[in-house]
Amino acid sequence: MQHEKVLILDFGGQYNQLIARRVREHNVYCEVKSYKTPIEEIRAMDLKGIIFTGGPKSVYLEDSPRTGKEIFELGVPILGICYGAQFLVYGLGGEIGAASEEAAAEFGRTDCTFDTKSQIFRGLKKKSVVWMSHNDYIKTLPQGFRSVARSGKCPYGAIENPEKKFYGTQFHPEVNHTEQGFDMLGNFLYNVCGCKGDWTMKSYAETATRELRAKIGGGKALLALSGGVDSSVACKLLANAIGSQLTCIFVDHGLMRKNEGDEVEAAFADSGVNFVRVNAGERFLSKLAGVTEPESKRKIIGEEFIRVFEEEAKKIGKVDFLVQGTIYPDVIESGLGDAAVIKSHHNVGGLPDYVDFKEIIEPLRLLFKDEVRELGTALGLDDKLVWRQPFPGPGLAIRIIGGITPEKVRILQEADAIFREEIAAAKLDRDINQYFAVLTNMRSVGVMGDGRTYDYTLALRGVSTTDFMTADFSRIPYDVLEKVSNRIVNEVKHINRIVYDVTSKPPATIEWE
Ligand code: XMP
């Protein structure tokens, strides 16, 4: 099935991915491409609409991003956002003013009044807050345009040429601070572009299954399953499509959280694929014995992972396809879909170069993380795997400070499981983006019953973040922390003190090592 398609033409704005996500949330498929994309390619896309993103430049600069005029002659509706709106005006013969000429620059929350007769504001409140972030402003309109929104400083807060189906907003409808922004984008997609909204994960699952079958035919495919969301969803999709032609190798390095290895096995062992679980815990722990330096731990685990994977892959022999769990943000970030991106990183380390295969398949490469989760649910994948929080490839090795012993792994697994149980019981598990326990290498004196103890300090960490590049520590209620603390010191031997990590990233990182 051919989906309705909208193009997000990227002019270098910081919100390009956000626009794409919003469009997808309206059940319309879209792709983000560079403004340099050749017009023939754009024409061949058979588009319902085009959205020009914002961008940091001024339209009059020599090196500012521009397209050819042909884009305006495609007969396809266009919505320009911020720089995109200015470029629309400029490209069609209007005039842009620099904010230094007049005090027209606006940043942040701004009150705006809309003409609700315009298709993009139909059904909305006449006044609400929008998010502005511009220096330049629209000074004179091209022929056929009129103003349909105004703010205090901006007579052309939004503009339209309904005949040509060209719209522009000086503000950013894609950010949450623009109160009715989501509905405005919906209006553009549905009222102006005439979309019906045929992009759902159920329809994606059907299309992808059919296409994977056609592509793979009777061939063999190999997948490295980590138990993370992406590889689990990819595995489930492939399992449905090609069943026993797929082999997935799950390397259990013994540093997973409590019961996690078994949960992954339970989710896939009966799914019709050839499921290989390699219990390599002892092998990893013996390589790690006595190693305390964080980077050395990571390196040893990454390398060992590759060795184990290779050994298992060799037993299978030649495969036709290697499946990777690359998702859309990776594609956008590595060059706006210009070239096929082959993600060289498994979440533990690189994959071996010389596993013998013909081609790479990336069945999730069009999806955002939240869509991957939705697809997982549509495919019937267990909630535990669908909503699994990020877990670092090196696993608990980097949450045990100092040397790693089987006993320390067990202590941390038990304590971490209690923490997770209580967070889930308090219904905080989908609010806190990542939370876990760290076994510090510090021991201190405590008292239990009538006796002195000299045992480990456990640290709890919980963060809220959107991109994991920066993070704030979570304000977990004291009563929840109290319960976690009580349970851990009572139920887990060798822990007699609990601390909560109240540092943000930066300056700390999320993991301790
Ligand atoms: P940091 O500690 O750098 O972590 O603030 C940011 C996010 O990345 C995860 N992380 C990893 N994920 N392999 C991974 O797949 C790794 O080696 C690794 N190290 C850290 C971490 O859990 C957090 O979500």
XYZ file of C-alpha atoms and ligand atoms in Angstrom:
537
model
C 0.000 0.000 0.000
C 1.205 3.490 -0.834
C 0.850 5.779 2.185
C -0.092 9.434 1.981
C 3.168 11.290 2.258
C 4.258 14.710 3.497
C 7.758 16.086 3.064
C 9.471 18.047 5.835
C 12.009 20.114 3.969
C 14.813 20.868 6.371
C 16.358 24.328 6.329
C 18.555 23.688 9.343
C 16.015 24.275 12.105
C 16.446 22.771 15.523
C 12.915 21.330 15.544
C 12.904 19.339 12.300
C 12.467 16.002 14.071
C 9.777 17.432 16.286
C 7.736 18.576 13.276
C 8.033 15.092 11.798
C 6.880 13.489 15.033
C 3.876 15.775 15.268
C 2.865 14.947 11.698
C 3.169 11.234 12.439
C 1.111 11.717 15.605
C -1.631 12.886 13.250
C -1.315 9.491 11.513
C 0.271 10.979 8.421
C 3.516 9.542 7.117
C 6.293 12.055 6.520
C 9.966 12.132 5.692
C 12.595 14.718 6.586
C 14.904 15.677 3.732
C 17.446 18.380 3.102
C 16.446 21.563 1.244
C 19.088 20.468 -1.282
C 16.985 17.493 -2.399
C 16.674 17.648 -6.221
C 13.269 18.786 -7.434
C 12.825 15.644 -9.589
C 13.131 13.536 -6.466
C 10.538 15.678 -4.686
C 8.186 15.488 -7.659
C 8.498 11.705 -7.732
C 7.456 11.460 -4.088
C 3.806 12.082 -4.950
C 3.294 14.361 -1.975
C 0.169 15.496 -0.156
C 1.998 18.472 1.305
C 5.342 20.058 2.098
C 6.436 21.716 5.334
C 9.397 24.090 5.312
C 11.183 24.011 8.661
C 12.722 26.909 10.514
C 16.396 27.702 10.225
C 18.996 29.894 11.882
C 19.798 32.087 8.884
C 18.365 35.229 7.349
C 16.936 34.724 3.828
C 19.080 37.476 2.339
C 22.443 36.013 3.329
C 24.496 34.652 0.487
C 24.799 31.212 2.013
C 21.271 30.953 3.386
C 19.486 27.729 2.472
C 17.219 28.078 -0.552
C 15.443 25.859 -3.026
C 14.712 26.572 -6.667
C 11.429 28.283 -7.605
C 10.072 25.011 -9.042
C 9.027 23.962 -5.568
C 6.231 26.559 -5.743
C 4.961 25.178 -9.019
C 4.322 21.595 -7.970
C 0.680 22.239 -7.115
C 1.399 20.808 -3.647
C 0.271 22.665 -0.474
C 3.098 24.258 1.494
C 3.312 25.276 5.134
C 6.333 27.400 6.020
C 7.358 27.646 9.650
C 9.454 30.614 10.866
C 12.413 30.716 8.459
C 10.272 28.498 6.243
C 7.526 31.149 6.175
C 10.079 33.868 5.435
C 11.544 31.798 2.646
C 8.055 31.269 1.203
C 7.479 35.024 1.215
C 10.908 35.783 -0.181
C 10.653 33.079 -2.845
C 7.302 34.419 -4.074
C 8.398 38.050 -4.267
C 7.525 39.473 -0.834
C 9.920 41.279 1.471
C 11.608 40.283 4.719
C 12.814 42.851 7.228
C 15.696 42.473 9.626
C 14.603 42.944 13.201
C 17.322 45.510 13.767
C 15.380 47.845 11.429
C 12.381 47.797 13.697
C 11.851 46.206 17.058
C 10.065 43.187 15.615
C 12.099 40.370 17.098
C 10.146 38.080 19.401
C 11.348 35.246 21.578
C 9.318 32.902 23.724
C 5.671 32.918 24.682
C 3.687 35.495 22.755
C -0.044 36.248 22.643
C -1.503 35.846 19.215
C -4.908 36.429 17.587
C -6.079 34.187 14.734
C -8.517 34.530 11.897
C -10.517 31.359 12.390
C -11.923 31.591 8.874
C -8.505 30.417 7.678
C -8.333 26.664 7.077
C -5.353 26.287 9.395
C -7.109 27.946 12.334
C -10.590 26.531 11.726
C -12.293 25.367 14.906
C -9.657 26.907 17.201
C -9.893 29.590 19.884
C -9.387 33.088 18.471
C -6.615 33.919 20.915
C -3.882 31.860 22.460
C -0.190 31.717 23.231
C 2.323 30.837 20.534
C 6.071 30.232 20.674
C 8.067 32.783 18.717
C 11.767 32.691 18.031
C 12.711 35.107 15.280
C 14.850 38.111 14.490
C 13.693 38.758 10.942
C 10.037 39.336 10.132
C 7.690 39.368 7.165
C 7.509 42.952 5.903
C 5.448 42.861 2.721
C 3.396 39.981 1.392
C 3.637 38.462 -2.045
C 0.611 38.777 -4.297
C -2.382 36.671 -3.360
C -1.432 36.472 0.348
C -3.165 37.902 3.390
C -2.473 37.981 7.098
C -4.405 35.475 9.229
C -2.754 35.966 12.627
C -1.130 38.833 14.461
C 0.852 39.295 17.627
C 1.792 42.557 19.382
C 4.840 43.119 17.208
C 4.029 40.997 14.227
C 1.186 41.953 11.852
C 1.986 38.839 9.841
C 2.041 36.210 12.573
C 0.580 33.815 10.015
C -0.201 34.246 6.340
C -2.100 32.398 3.646
C -2.745 32.146 -0.024
C -5.714 29.776 0.043
C -5.936 29.543 -3.714
C -2.431 28.118 -4.003
C -2.723 26.393 -0.626
C 0.370 28.177 0.699
C 0.504 28.930 4.447
C 3.146 30.336 6.729
C 3.489 30.847 10.466
C 6.071 33.084 12.021
C 5.716 31.050 15.219
C 6.455 27.371 15.838
C 3.274 25.255 15.912
C 5.306 22.087 16.555
C 6.492 22.996 20.070
C 4.321 22.341 23.087
C 4.473 25.981 24.190
C 2.266 26.894 21.226
C -1.052 26.073 22.839
C -3.078 25.104 19.785
C -0.068 24.180 17.654
C -0.854 20.485 17.356
C -4.350 21.255 16.052
C -2.984 23.827 13.606
C -0.711 21.188 12.093
C -3.662 18.825 11.997
C -5.715 21.455 10.178
C -2.980 21.888 7.603
C -2.736 18.140 7.045
C -6.439 17.396 6.976
C -8.170 20.608 5.792
C -5.532 21.879 3.407
C -3.640 18.790 2.186
C -6.708 16.558 2.293
C -4.957 13.776 4.197
C -7.054 10.950 5.601
C -4.500 9.697 8.132
C -3.566 6.235 6.894
C -0.339 5.900 8.895
C -0.870 3.626 11.866
C 1.431 1.032 13.300
C -1.066 -1.676 12.476
C -0.980 -0.720 8.807
C 2.793 -0.353 8.982
C 3.130 -3.841 10.431
C 1.081 -5.289 7.573
C 2.951 -3.433 4.853
C 6.370 -4.132 6.374
C 5.592 -7.829 6.773
C 4.572 -8.120 3.146
C 7.622 -6.225 1.940
C 10.028 -8.194 4.113
C 8.624 -11.459 2.763
C 9.027 -10.255 -0.807
C 12.568 -9.095 -0.202
C 13.870 -12.048 1.783
C 12.075 -14.718 -0.247
C 13.470 -18.058 0.829
C 16.703 -16.519 2.201
C 18.171 -16.613 5.692
C 18.444 -13.664 8.075
C 20.458 -13.100 11.237
C 19.745 -10.693 14.075
C 21.651 -9.806 17.234
C 19.017 -9.535 19.927
C 19.934 -7.469 22.956
C 16.527 -7.434 24.600
C 16.317 -3.655 24.108
C 13.179 -2.174 22.554
C 14.532 -1.750 19.034
C 16.051 -5.173 18.556
C 13.073 -6.840 20.255
C 10.554 -5.141 17.978
C 12.689 -5.870 14.910
C 12.848 -9.508 15.997
C 9.078 -9.760 16.455
C 8.421 -8.179 13.062
C 10.830 -10.552 11.326
C 9.492 -13.510 13.258
C 6.009 -12.780 11.907
C 7.298 -12.264 8.401
C 9.751 -15.125 7.906
C 9.582 -17.354 10.995
C 12.247 -20.052 10.956
C 14.297 -18.364 8.227
C 15.426 -15.968 10.965
C 18.049 -16.813 13.546
C 18.429 -14.452 16.428
C 21.391 -14.649 18.705
C 20.956 -13.404 22.216
C 24.253 -13.106 24.046
C 23.516 -13.126 27.757
C 26.642 -11.653 29.309
C 25.408 -12.363 32.818
C 25.239 -8.658 33.594
C 21.563 -8.178 32.836
C 19.070 -7.142 35.474
C 17.337 -9.760 37.595
C 15.390 -12.285 35.464
C 15.945 -10.222 32.339
C 17.683 -12.934 30.345
C 14.817 -15.326 31.039
C 12.234 -12.699 30.113
C 13.863 -12.129 26.744
C 14.045 -15.866 26.165
C 10.398 -16.332 27.164
C 9.334 -13.625 24.734
C 11.081 -15.173 21.742
C 11.854 -18.822 22.319
C 8.450 -19.957 20.985
C 8.059 -17.333 18.295
C 8.942 -19.640 15.433
C 12.434 -18.231 14.894
C 15.661 -20.049 15.595
C 16.436 -18.587 18.963
C 19.966 -18.995 20.238
C 20.697 -17.915 23.784
C 24.342 -17.969 24.671
C 24.863 -18.025 28.393
C 28.269 -16.450 28.505
C 28.149 -15.044 32.039
C 31.137 -16.950 33.363
C 33.188 -16.131 30.317
C 32.520 -12.394 30.695
C 33.088 -12.406 34.447
C 36.398 -14.193 34.151
C 37.586 -11.615 31.593
C 36.461 -8.845 33.950
C 38.042 -10.276 37.086
C 40.082 -7.627 38.877
C 39.278 -4.907 36.314
C 38.232 -1.638 37.970
C 38.762 1.033 35.345
C 35.425 1.952 33.656
C 36.692 2.270 30.089
C 38.556 -1.037 30.361
C 35.353 -2.724 31.502
C 33.460 -1.341 28.531
C 36.168 -2.375 26.092
C 36.452 -5.890 27.423
C 32.695 -6.410 27.258
C 32.398 -4.930 23.757
C 35.175 -7.139 22.423
C 33.994 -10.254 24.150
C 30.509 -9.681 22.825
C 31.802 -9.630 19.264
C 33.821 -12.809 19.795
C 30.805 -14.679 21.146
C 28.544 -13.411 18.374
C 31.071 -14.425 15.713
C 31.470 -17.892 17.103
C 27.731 -18.425 17.038
C 27.275 -16.847 13.604
C 29.962 -19.128 12.166
C 27.955 -22.145 13.270
C 25.062 -20.915 11.124
C 27.237 -20.355 8.068
C 26.356 -17.981 5.293
C 23.286 -15.819 5.756
C 21.719 -13.536 3.190
C 20.615 -10.678 5.413
C 21.818 -9.101 8.627
C 18.992 -7.328 10.465
C 19.729 -4.089 12.344
C 17.469 -2.084 14.628
C 18.365 1.360 13.219
C 15.591 3.898 13.886
C 14.659 7.164 12.156
C 16.467 9.628 14.447
C 19.722 7.769 13.647
C 18.960 8.171 9.953
C 18.184 11.875 10.219
C 21.176 12.572 12.402
C 23.567 10.866 10.083
C 22.821 12.893 7.016
C 19.126 13.412 6.431
C 18.547 10.195 4.592
C 21.025 11.217 1.886
C 22.805 7.924 2.000
C 22.000 4.520 3.344
C 23.216 4.565 6.890
C 24.594 1.329 8.149
C 24.639 1.502 11.858
C 27.862 -0.074 12.876
C 27.039 -0.100 16.545
C 25.201 -2.744 18.305
C 24.319 -1.423 21.723
C 27.192 -3.386 23.188
C 29.874 -2.731 20.650
C 30.463 -3.025 16.917
C 29.323 -6.051 14.966
C 31.995 -8.157 13.338
C 32.912 -7.160 9.805
C 33.283 -10.634 8.578
C 30.035 -12.299 9.462
C 29.205 -13.453 5.991
C 26.062 -11.767 4.625
C 24.847 -10.112 1.441
C 22.774 -7.221 2.624
C 21.620 -5.291 5.664
C 17.935 -4.939 6.462
C 16.712 -2.146 8.734
C 12.976 -2.648 9.185
C 12.588 0.197 11.716
C 14.539 2.809 9.852
C 11.454 4.935 9.188
C 10.181 4.945 12.760
C 10.596 7.164 15.784
C 11.113 5.579 19.188
C 7.505 6.053 20.260
C 6.363 4.490 16.984
C 8.692 1.541 17.590
C 6.959 1.011 20.934
C 3.537 1.315 19.304
C 4.557 -1.179 16.651
C 5.748 -3.556 19.358
C 2.353 -3.341 21.013
C 0.560 -3.790 17.670
C 2.641 -6.939 17.110
C 1.703 -8.300 20.521
C 5.119 -7.918 22.138
C 5.105 -8.108 25.925
C 4.719 -4.722 27.682
C 7.848 -5.447 29.694
C 9.935 -5.366 26.530
C 7.995 -2.593 24.820
C 8.389 -0.238 27.767
C 11.856 -1.353 28.771
C 13.888 1.631 29.868
C 17.270 2.152 28.236
C 19.873 -0.223 29.550
C 23.543 0.216 28.692
C 25.185 -2.463 26.596
C 27.838 -3.222 29.260
C 24.986 -3.783 31.691
C 25.528 -3.944 35.431
C 29.313 -3.953 34.944
C 29.224 -0.160 34.841
C 26.855 0.033 37.808
C 29.207 -1.880 40.062
C 31.938 0.517 41.004
C 35.348 -1.139 41.222
C 35.961 -4.838 40.738
C 33.109 -7.135 39.690
C 32.389 -10.428 41.430
C 29.436 -12.798 40.981
C 28.317 -11.900 44.485
C 28.260 -8.191 43.763
C 26.278 -8.849 40.598
C 23.731 -10.788 42.630
C 23.510 -8.095 45.348
C 22.935 -5.392 42.758
C 20.378 -7.441 40.832
C 18.328 -7.984 43.998
C 18.480 -4.360 45.114
C 17.732 -3.005 41.646
C 14.729 -5.333 41.301
C 13.246 -3.975 44.537
C 13.764 -0.400 43.395
C 12.021 -1.151 40.092
C 9.175 -2.975 41.793
C 8.450 -0.047 44.104
C 8.682 2.543 41.346
C 6.170 0.518 39.346
C 3.940 0.106 42.421
C 3.973 3.899 42.865
C 2.986 4.188 39.173
C 6.055 6.269 38.424
C 7.592 3.829 35.967
C 6.535 5.673 32.809
C 7.275 9.133 34.231
C 10.862 8.585 35.274
C 12.825 8.062 32.094
C 15.554 5.943 33.605
C 16.066 4.642 37.115
C 18.407 2.079 38.569
C 20.614 1.132 41.481
C 24.397 1.417 41.666
C 26.547 -0.674 43.974
C 29.185 1.702 45.233
C 32.502 0.331 46.303
C 32.189 2.016 49.654
C 31.473 0.272 52.908
C 30.383 1.936 56.084
C 29.351 1.031 59.608
C 25.764 0.281 60.498
C 23.794 -1.392 63.251
C 21.359 -4.232 62.747
C 19.631 -5.913 65.667
C 22.275 -5.586 68.332
C 25.208 -6.055 66.058
C 27.581 -3.884 64.138
C 27.600 -4.205 60.346
C 30.242 -3.088 57.913
C 28.610 -3.289 54.503
C 28.075 -1.667 51.121
C 26.384 1.612 50.319
C 23.880 1.422 47.496
C 23.063 4.491 45.416
C 19.705 5.013 43.724
C 19.481 7.073 40.562
C 16.404 8.363 38.740
C 16.438 10.913 35.927
C 14.034 12.810 33.757
C 15.265 13.542 30.268
C 14.054 13.638 26.696
C 17.253 12.953 24.807
C 19.587 11.481 27.446
C 22.153 14.139 26.478
C 21.113 16.252 29.428
C 19.091 15.091 32.400
C 17.686 16.269 35.678
C 17.460 14.056 38.739
C 13.905 12.925 39.410
C 12.036 14.241 42.424
C 10.979 10.827 43.695
C 8.630 11.297 46.666
C 10.272 10.649 50.065
C 7.747 8.021 51.040
C 8.594 5.983 47.946
C 12.313 6.331 48.681
C 11.669 5.342 52.282
C 9.895 2.166 51.248
C 12.632 1.250 48.759
C 15.316 1.895 51.347
C 13.582 -0.145 54.061
C 13.007 -3.065 51.794
C 16.526 -3.159 50.384
C 18.371 -3.013 53.719
C 16.054 -5.680 55.106
C 15.926 -7.988 52.102
C 19.376 -7.707 50.542
C 22.287 -8.923 52.588
C 25.460 -6.779 52.614
C 23.753 -3.469 52.004
C 23.330 -1.301 55.085
C 23.061 2.218 53.669
C 21.148 3.814 50.787
C 21.812 7.199 49.197
C 19.938 9.016 46.427
C 21.899 10.666 43.612
C 20.814 14.311 43.308
C 23.121 15.414 40.510
C 22.000 16.408 37.058
C 23.757 15.788 33.758
C 25.919 17.795 33.240
C 28.026 17.832 35.342
C 27.416 14.169 36.217
C 26.501 11.537 33.630
C 23.467 9.301 33.967
C 25.482 6.134 34.547
C 28.157 6.220 37.202
C 30.882 4.749 35.007
P 25.466 8.651 30.247
O 25.950 7.809 31.377
O 26.506 8.858 29.193
O 24.307 7.808 29.563
O 24.863 9.929 30.693
C 23.409 8.291 28.591
C 22.489 7.164 28.176
O 23.229 6.163 27.451
C 23.138 4.914 28.115
N 24.447 4.277 27.974
C 24.734 3.310 27.093
N 23.953 2.694 26.198
N 25.782 1.354 25.516
C 24.478 1.714 25.418
O 23.768 1.122 24.607
C 26.628 1.923 26.400
O 27.789 1.585 26.474
C 26.066 2.957 27.242
N 26.582 3.738 28.207
C 25.576 4.545 28.656
C 22.761 5.229 29.538
O 22.123 4.141 30.171
C 21.874 6.430 29.342
O 20.566 6.029 28.975
